[in-house]
Amino acid sequence: MRRTASSLSLILLGLGTFLLVLAPMLAWYVTPRAAVNPIDIDTTAVYKGTGSVFDTDKIETVPDQRITVTQRVRGDVAASERSGDAVWDVITTVDTDKSLPAADPHDALDYTPHRWVMDRRTTRPVHCCGEKPYIEGEAYLKFPFDVQKRSYQWWDNTGGTTVTMRYDGTEKIQGYTGYRFTATVAPRKVGTRLVPGSLVDEPNRPQVLAEEWYSNHGFELVVDQRTGRVIYAQTGPRRTLRAPGGDKDAAVLLDSEKIAFTTATQKEAVRQAREDTDRLRLVGTTLPIGAAVAGFALAVVGGVLVARGRKRPEEPGTVEMPQPSLTM
């Protein structure tokens, strides 16, 4: 009797082997290439709060104003494809109820355009492609993938420097749990501005190159662990003017202890975080584990069937008859 493997056993063994090879490829090769920052991003975040704002018509600081900060992020696809990095154009506007209805964002109380270029996998800043300003640190607008429970250097565009965001536990936003990071910013000079001398307590001078100072009552960011997406952001900016060489604030341009994501912005950020996290979990965890389990089972079954084979009787061979010898 001899054994032969059936077609089914060979198919099962081959499919099982394929799935066992596929599982680590999904985890170690496909997943890192799926966890990349997009180049075609087009998203808007809206912050709201109250505070004091300098009224250019009244030439004085007006308290208890409703403040709206709008941050629009658009990807420059062509520049991204050329460079291989993610090139994002960012426009940030600050408005009160008085300026918010303006059709042109340039008419906002404050209008700040800039360009951020980053490595698509690490989120580290890349200095190319018309980047402005020179951005540093580990994160800006979003954190890297697979956020750790440690401090991160976050780029504060208003202050023009990095801020140490310290891990401060977890927090739920719209029912979704993220990592919480906090920081404050001490007063620092960020530039100069030509203003009437009377505005900075120098009435005898028609114009003064006043110093502009910035501080922050407190940053709070809640971040999705897997994707690094910010699902909640809160800031407390304070911008003031000082006389040249002065050591105290002479005029307040903007002061708010809390300007935060609106509920609509939170919900949209959480929705996107869920979708991206589910997609990465599917490719990086669910599919590799499923492929490994199914592959092992199929390989075992196929191997057993191959080993057992199918018994067949030996076919009778042809018996060669001896030829008679001739004698003389």
mmCIF file of N, CA, C and O in Angstrom, residues 194-248:
data_model
loop_
_atom_site.group_PDB
_atom_site.id
_atom_site.type_symbol
_atom_site.label_atom_id
_atom_site.label_comp_id
_atom_site.label_asym_id
_atom_site.label_seq_id
_atom_site.Cartn_x
_atom_site.Cartn_y
_atom_site.Cartn_z
ATOM 1 N N LEU A 194 4.270 99.430 15.954
ATOM 2 C CA LEU A 194 4.260 100.897 15.973
ATOM 3 C C LEU A 194 2.880 101.375 16.386
ATOM 4 O O LEU A 194 1.886 101.123 15.687
ATOM 5 N N VAL A 195 2.800 102.075 17.514
ATOM 6 C CA VAL A 195 1.508 102.533 18.055
ATOM 7 C C VAL A 195 1.662 103.970 18.571
ATOM 8 O O VAL A 195 2.780 104.461 18.791
ATOM 9 N N PRO A 196 0.553 104.674 18.775
ATOM 10 C CA PRO A 196 0.623 106.009 19.407
ATOM 11 C C PRO A 196 1.243 105.910 20.792
ATOM 12 O O PRO A 196 0.964 104.970 21.546
ATOM 13 N N GLY A 197 2.062 106.889 21.145
ATOM 14 C CA GLY A 197 2.738 106.863 22.433
ATOM 15 C C GLY A 197 1.780 106.825 23.601
ATOM 16 O O GLY A 197 2.066 106.206 24.640
ATOM 17 N N SER A 198 0.622 107.470 23.449
ATOM 18 C CA SER A 198 -0.341 107.512 24.547
ATOM 19 C C SER A 198 -0.856 106.127 24.914
ATOM 20 O O SER A 198 -1.312 105.891 26.041
ATOM 21 N N LEU A 199 -0.759 105.192 23.973
ATOM 22 C CA LEU A 199 -1.274 103.847 24.216
ATOM 23 C C LEU A 199 -0.404 103.076 25.206
ATOM 24 O O LEU A 199 -0.890 102.172 25.892
ATOM 25 N N VAL A 200 0.864 103.471 25.316
ATOM 26 C CA VAL A 200 1.778 102.769 26.225
ATOM 27 C C VAL A 200 2.334 103.750 27.267
ATOM 28 O O VAL A 200 3.496 103.664 27.678
ATOM 29 N N ASP A 201 1.487 104.686 27.659
ATOM 30 C CA ASP A 201 1.818 105.630 28.737
ATOM 31 C C ASP A 201 2.982 106.553 28.405
ATOM 32 O O ASP A 201 3.766 106.945 29.276
ATOM 33 N N GLU A 202 3.121 106.904 27.116
ATOM 34 C CA GLU A 202 4.117 107.885 26.702
ATOM 35 C C GLU A 202 3.423 108.942 25.827
ATOM 36 O O GLU A 202 3.620 109.000 24.609
ATOM 37 N N PRO A 203 2.580 109.787 26.447
ATOM 38 C CA PRO A 203 1.753 110.737 25.691
ATOM 39 C C PRO A 203 2.555 111.801 24.941
ATOM 40 O O PRO A 203 2.041 112.408 23.993
ATOM 41 N N ASN A 204 3.797 112.038 25.332
ATOM 42 C CA ASN A 204 4.600 113.083 24.674
ATOM 43 C C ASN A 204 5.232 112.600 23.367
ATOM 44 O O ASN A 204 5.851 113.396 22.653
ATOM 45 N N ARG A 205 5.084 111.357 23.062
ATOM 46 C CA ARG A 205 5.648 110.814 21.820
ATOM 47 C C ARG A 205 4.507 110.418 20.883
ATOM 48 O O ARG A 205 3.621 109.651 21.256
ATOM 49 N N PRO A 206 4.480 110.959 19.659
ATOM 50 C CA PRO A 206 3.368 110.656 18.744
ATOM 51 C C PRO A 206 3.307 109.188 18.374
ATOM 52 O O PRO A 206 2.222 108.629 18.250
ATOM 53 N N GLN A 207 4.464 108.563 18.174
ATOM 54 C CA GLN A 207 4.509 107.140 17.844
ATOM 55 C C GLN A 207 5.655 106.461 18.584
ATOM 56 O O GLN A 207 6.719 107.054 18.789
ATOM 57 N N VAL A 208 5.388 105.208 18.960
ATOM 58 C CA VAL A 208 6.367 104.443 19.727
ATOM 59 C C VAL A 208 6.410 103.019 19.166
ATOM 60 O O VAL A 208 5.367 102.437 18.834
ATOM 61 N N LEU A 209 7.610 102.473 19.047
ATOM 62 C CA LEU A 209 7.749 101.084 18.643
ATOM 63 C C LEU A 209 7.604 100.226 19.905
ATOM 64 O O LEU A 209 8.583 99.859 20.551
ATOM 65 N N ALA A 210 6.346 99.955 20.234
ATOM 66 C CA ALA A 210 6.052 99.237 21.479
ATOM 67 C C ALA A 210 6.423 97.767 21.378
ATOM 68 O O ALA A 210 6.456 97.183 20.289
ATOM 69 N N GLU A 211 6.685 97.170 22.524
ATOM 70 C CA GLU A 211 6.978 95.734 22.584
ATOM 71 C C GLU A 211 5.677 94.947 22.746
ATOM 72 O O GLU A 211 4.815 95.301 23.553
ATOM 73 N N GLU A 212 5.540 93.887 21.967
ATOM 74 C CA GLU A 212 4.369 93.020 22.103
ATOM 75 C C GLU A 212 4.765 91.797 22.920
ATOM 76 O O GLU A 212 5.749 91.117 22.611
ATOM 77 N N TRP A 213 3.980 91.526 23.961
ATOM 78 C CA TRP A 213 4.257 90.419 24.867
ATOM 79 C C TRP A 213 3.113 89.408 24.818
ATOM 80 O O TRP A 213 1.968 89.761 24.575
ATOM 81 N N TYR A 214 3.500 88.156 25.052
ATOM 82 C CA TYR A 214 2.508 87.068 25.005
ATOM 83 C C TYR A 214 2.712 86.128 26.181
ATOM 84 O O TYR A 214 3.843 85.833 26.586
ATOM 85 N N SER A 215 1.614 85.642 26.733
ATOM 86 C CA SER A 215 1.642 84.580 27.740
ATOM 87 C C SER A 215 0.375 83.761 27.558
ATOM 88 O O SER A 215 -0.483 84.094 26.734
ATOM 89 N N ASN A 216 0.282 82.670 28.294
ATOM 90 C CA ASN A 216 -0.907 81.834 28.171
ATOM 91 C C ASN A 216 -1.316 81.315 29.538
ATOM 92 O O ASN A 216 -0.496 80.720 30.245
ATOM 93 N N HIS A 217 -2.582 81.564 29.882
ATOM 94 C CA HIS A 217 -3.090 81.115 31.177
ATOM 95 C C HIS A 217 -3.053 79.594 31.286
ATOM 96 O O HIS A 217 -2.924 79.057 32.396
ATOM 97 N N GLY A 218 -3.170 78.915 30.164
ATOM 98 C CA GLY A 218 -3.113 77.453 30.213
ATOM 99 C C GLY A 218 -3.571 76.781 28.932
ATOM 100 O O GLY A 218 -4.621 77.111 28.384
ATOM 101 N N PHE A 219 -2.725 75.858 28.449
ATOM 102 C CA PHE A 219 -3.109 74.974 27.354
ATOM 103 C C PHE A 219 -3.683 73.691 27.950
ATOM 104 O O PHE A 219 -3.196 73.181 28.956
ATOM 105 N N GLU A 220 -4.684 73.147 27.290
ATOM 106 C CA GLU A 220 -5.162 71.807 27.609
ATOM 107 C C GLU A 220 -5.499 71.119 26.294
ATOM 108 O O GLU A 220 -6.296 71.633 25.508
ATOM 109 N N LEU A 221 -4.883 69.967 26.063
ATOM 110 C CA LEU A 221 -5.137 69.190 24.850
ATOM 111 C C LEU A 221 -5.508 67.766 25.254
ATOM 112 O O LEU A 221 -4.868 67.181 26.129
ATOM 113 N N VAL A 222 -6.549 67.229 24.628
ATOM 114 C CA VAL A 222 -6.905 65.823 24.805
ATOM 115 C C VAL A 222 -6.696 65.154 23.452
ATOM 116 O O VAL A 222 -7.234 65.602 22.441
ATOM 117 N N VAL A 223 -5.895 64.080 23.462
ATOM 118 C CA VAL A 223 -5.366 63.507 22.223
ATOM 119 C C VAL A 223 -5.733 62.036 22.109
ATOM 120 O O VAL A 223 -5.654 61.287 23.090
ATOM 121 N N ASP A 224 -6.131 61.609 20.922
ATOM 122 C CA ASP A 224 -6.372 60.199 20.650
ATOM 123 C C ASP A 224 -5.042 59.454 20.672
ATOM 124 O O ASP A 224 -4.096 59.839 19.983
ATOM 125 N N GLN A 225 -4.971 58.379 21.448
ATOM 126 C CA GLN A 225 -3.692 57.698 21.667
ATOM 127 C C GLN A 225 -3.120 57.107 20.391
ATOM 128 O O GLN A 225 -1.934 57.249 20.108
ATOM 129 N N ARG A 226 -3.941 56.441 19.595
ATOM 130 C CA ARG A 226 -3.408 55.720 18.445
ATOM 131 C C ARG A 226 -3.031 56.647 17.294
ATOM 132 O O ARG A 226 -1.989 56.496 16.665
ATOM 133 N N THR A 227 -3.876 57.647 16.999
ATOM 134 C CA THR A 227 -3.653 58.485 15.813
ATOM 135 C C THR A 227 -2.955 59.802 16.109
ATOM 136 O O THR A 227 -2.432 60.438 15.199
ATOM 137 N N GLY A 228 -2.984 60.261 17.372
ATOM 138 C CA GLY A 228 -2.402 61.555 17.703
ATOM 139 C C GLY A 228 -3.310 62.725 17.372
ATOM 140 O O GLY A 228 -2.907 63.883 17.518
ATOM 141 N N ARG A 229 -4.535 62.451 16.964
ATOM 142 C CA ARG A 229 -5.470 63.524 16.622
ATOM 143 C C ARG A 229 -5.934 64.246 17.891
ATOM 144 O O ARG A 229 -6.265 63.604 18.900
ATOM 145 N N VAL A 230 -5.969 65.574 17.857
ATOM 146 C CA VAL A 230 -6.453 66.359 18.987
ATOM 147 C C VAL A 230 -7.978 66.376 18.944
ATOM 148 O O VAL A 230 -8.577 66.853 17.976
ATOM 149 N N ILE A 231 -8.619 65.838 19.990
ATOM 150 C CA ILE A 231 -10.080 65.790 20.017
ATOM 151 C C ILE A 231 -10.663 66.894 20.910
ATOM 152 O O ILE A 231 -11.873 67.110 20.904
ATOM 153 N N TYR A 232 -9.806 67.559 21.668
ATOM 154 C CA TYR A 232 -10.238 68.720 22.454
ATOM 155 C C TYR A 232 -9.032 69.629 22.656
ATOM 156 O O TYR A 232 -7.933 69.154 22.954
ATOM 157 N N ALA A 233 -9.243 70.921 22.477
ATOM 158 C CA ALA A 233 -8.163 71.893 22.689
ATOM 159 C C ALA A 233 -8.720 73.102 23.421
ATOM 160 O O ALA A 233 -9.824 73.576 23.132
ATOM 161 N N GLN A 234 -7.943 73.578 24.367
ATOM 162 C CA GLN A 234 -8.302 74.772 25.139
ATOM 163 C C GLN A 234 -7.063 75.631 25.307
ATOM 164 O O GLN A 234 -5.973 75.131 25.578
ATOM 165 N N THR A 235 -7.207 76.926 25.130
ATOM 166 C CA THR A 235 -6.090 77.847 25.271
ATOM 167 C C THR A 235 -6.542 79.089 26.014
ATOM 168 O O THR A 235 -7.734 79.428 26.007
ATOM 169 N N GLY A 236 -5.591 79.780 26.652
ATOM 170 C CA GLY A 236 -5.905 80.998 27.397
ATOM 171 C C GLY A 236 -4.919 82.106 27.056
ATOM 172 O O GLY A 236 -4.075 82.486 27.881
ATOM 173 N N PRO A 237 -4.975 82.661 25.835
ATOM 174 C CA PRO A 237 -3.960 83.629 25.395
ATOM 175 C C PRO A 237 -4.098 84.993 26.067
ATOM 176 O O PRO A 237 -5.196 85.464 26.358
ATOM 177 N N ARG A 238 -2.955 85.617 26.284
ATOM 178 C CA ARG A 238 -2.907 86.996 26.757
ATOM 179 C C ARG A 238 -1.835 87.721 25.953
ATOM 180 O O ARG A 238 -0.660 87.334 25.991
ATOM 181 N N ARG A 239 -2.233 88.754 25.215
ATOM 182 C CA ARG A 239 -1.306 89.543 24.404
ATOM 183 C C ARG A 239 -1.419 90.997 24.828
ATOM 184 O O ARG A 239 -2.516 91.562 24.907
ATOM 185 N N THR A 240 -0.255 91.580 25.096
ATOM 186 C CA THR A 240 -0.231 92.947 25.626
ATOM 187 C C THR A 240 0.841 93.777 24.934
ATOM 188 O O THR A 240 1.688 93.248 24.205
ATOM 189 N N LEU A 241 0.801 95.091 25.195
ATOM 190 C CA LEU A 241 1.825 96.011 24.717
ATOM 191 C C LEU A 241 2.527 96.638 25.909
ATOM 192 O O LEU A 241 1.903 96.940 26.934
ATOM 193 N N ARG A 242 3.849 96.835 25.758
ATOM 194 C CA ARG A 242 4.641 97.513 26.766
ATOM 195 C C ARG A 242 5.461 98.612 26.093
ATOM 196 O O ARG A 242 5.819 98.503 24.915
ATOM 197 N N ALA A 243 5.759 99.640 26.849
ATOM 198 C CA ALA A 243 6.664 100.673 26.354
ATOM 199 C C ALA A 243 8.039 100.050 26.127
ATOM 200 O O ALA A 243 8.391 99.060 26.773
ATOM 201 N N PRO A 244 8.821 100.592 25.197
ATOM 202 C CA PRO A 244 10.161 100.045 24.951
ATOM 203 C C PRO A 244 10.962 99.938 26.250
ATOM 204 O O PRO A 244 11.134 100.934 26.962
ATOM 205 N N GLY A 245 11.416 98.725 26.560
ATOM 206 C CA GLY A 245 12.184 98.513 27.785
ATOM 207 C C GLY A 245 11.334 98.445 29.026
ATOM 208 O O GLY A 245 11.875 98.314 30.134
ATOM 209 N N GLY A 246 10.006 98.538 28.888
ATOM 210 C CA GLY A 246 9.128 98.526 30.055
ATOM 211 C C GLY A 246 9.031 97.152 30.691
ATOM 212 O O GLY A 246 9.270 96.132 30.058
ATOM 213 N N ASP A 247 8.641 97.135 31.973
ATOM 214 C CA ASP A 247 8.532 95.872 32.698
ATOM 215 C C ASP A 247 7.098 95.562 33.114
ATOM 216 O O ASP A 247 6.858 94.656 33.909
ATOM 217 N N LYS A 248 6.132 96.339 32.604
ATOM 218 C CA LYS A 248 4.733 96.055 32.920
ATOM 219 C C LYS A 248 3.866 96.324 31.692
ATOM 220 O O LYS A 248 4.213 97.121 30.806
#
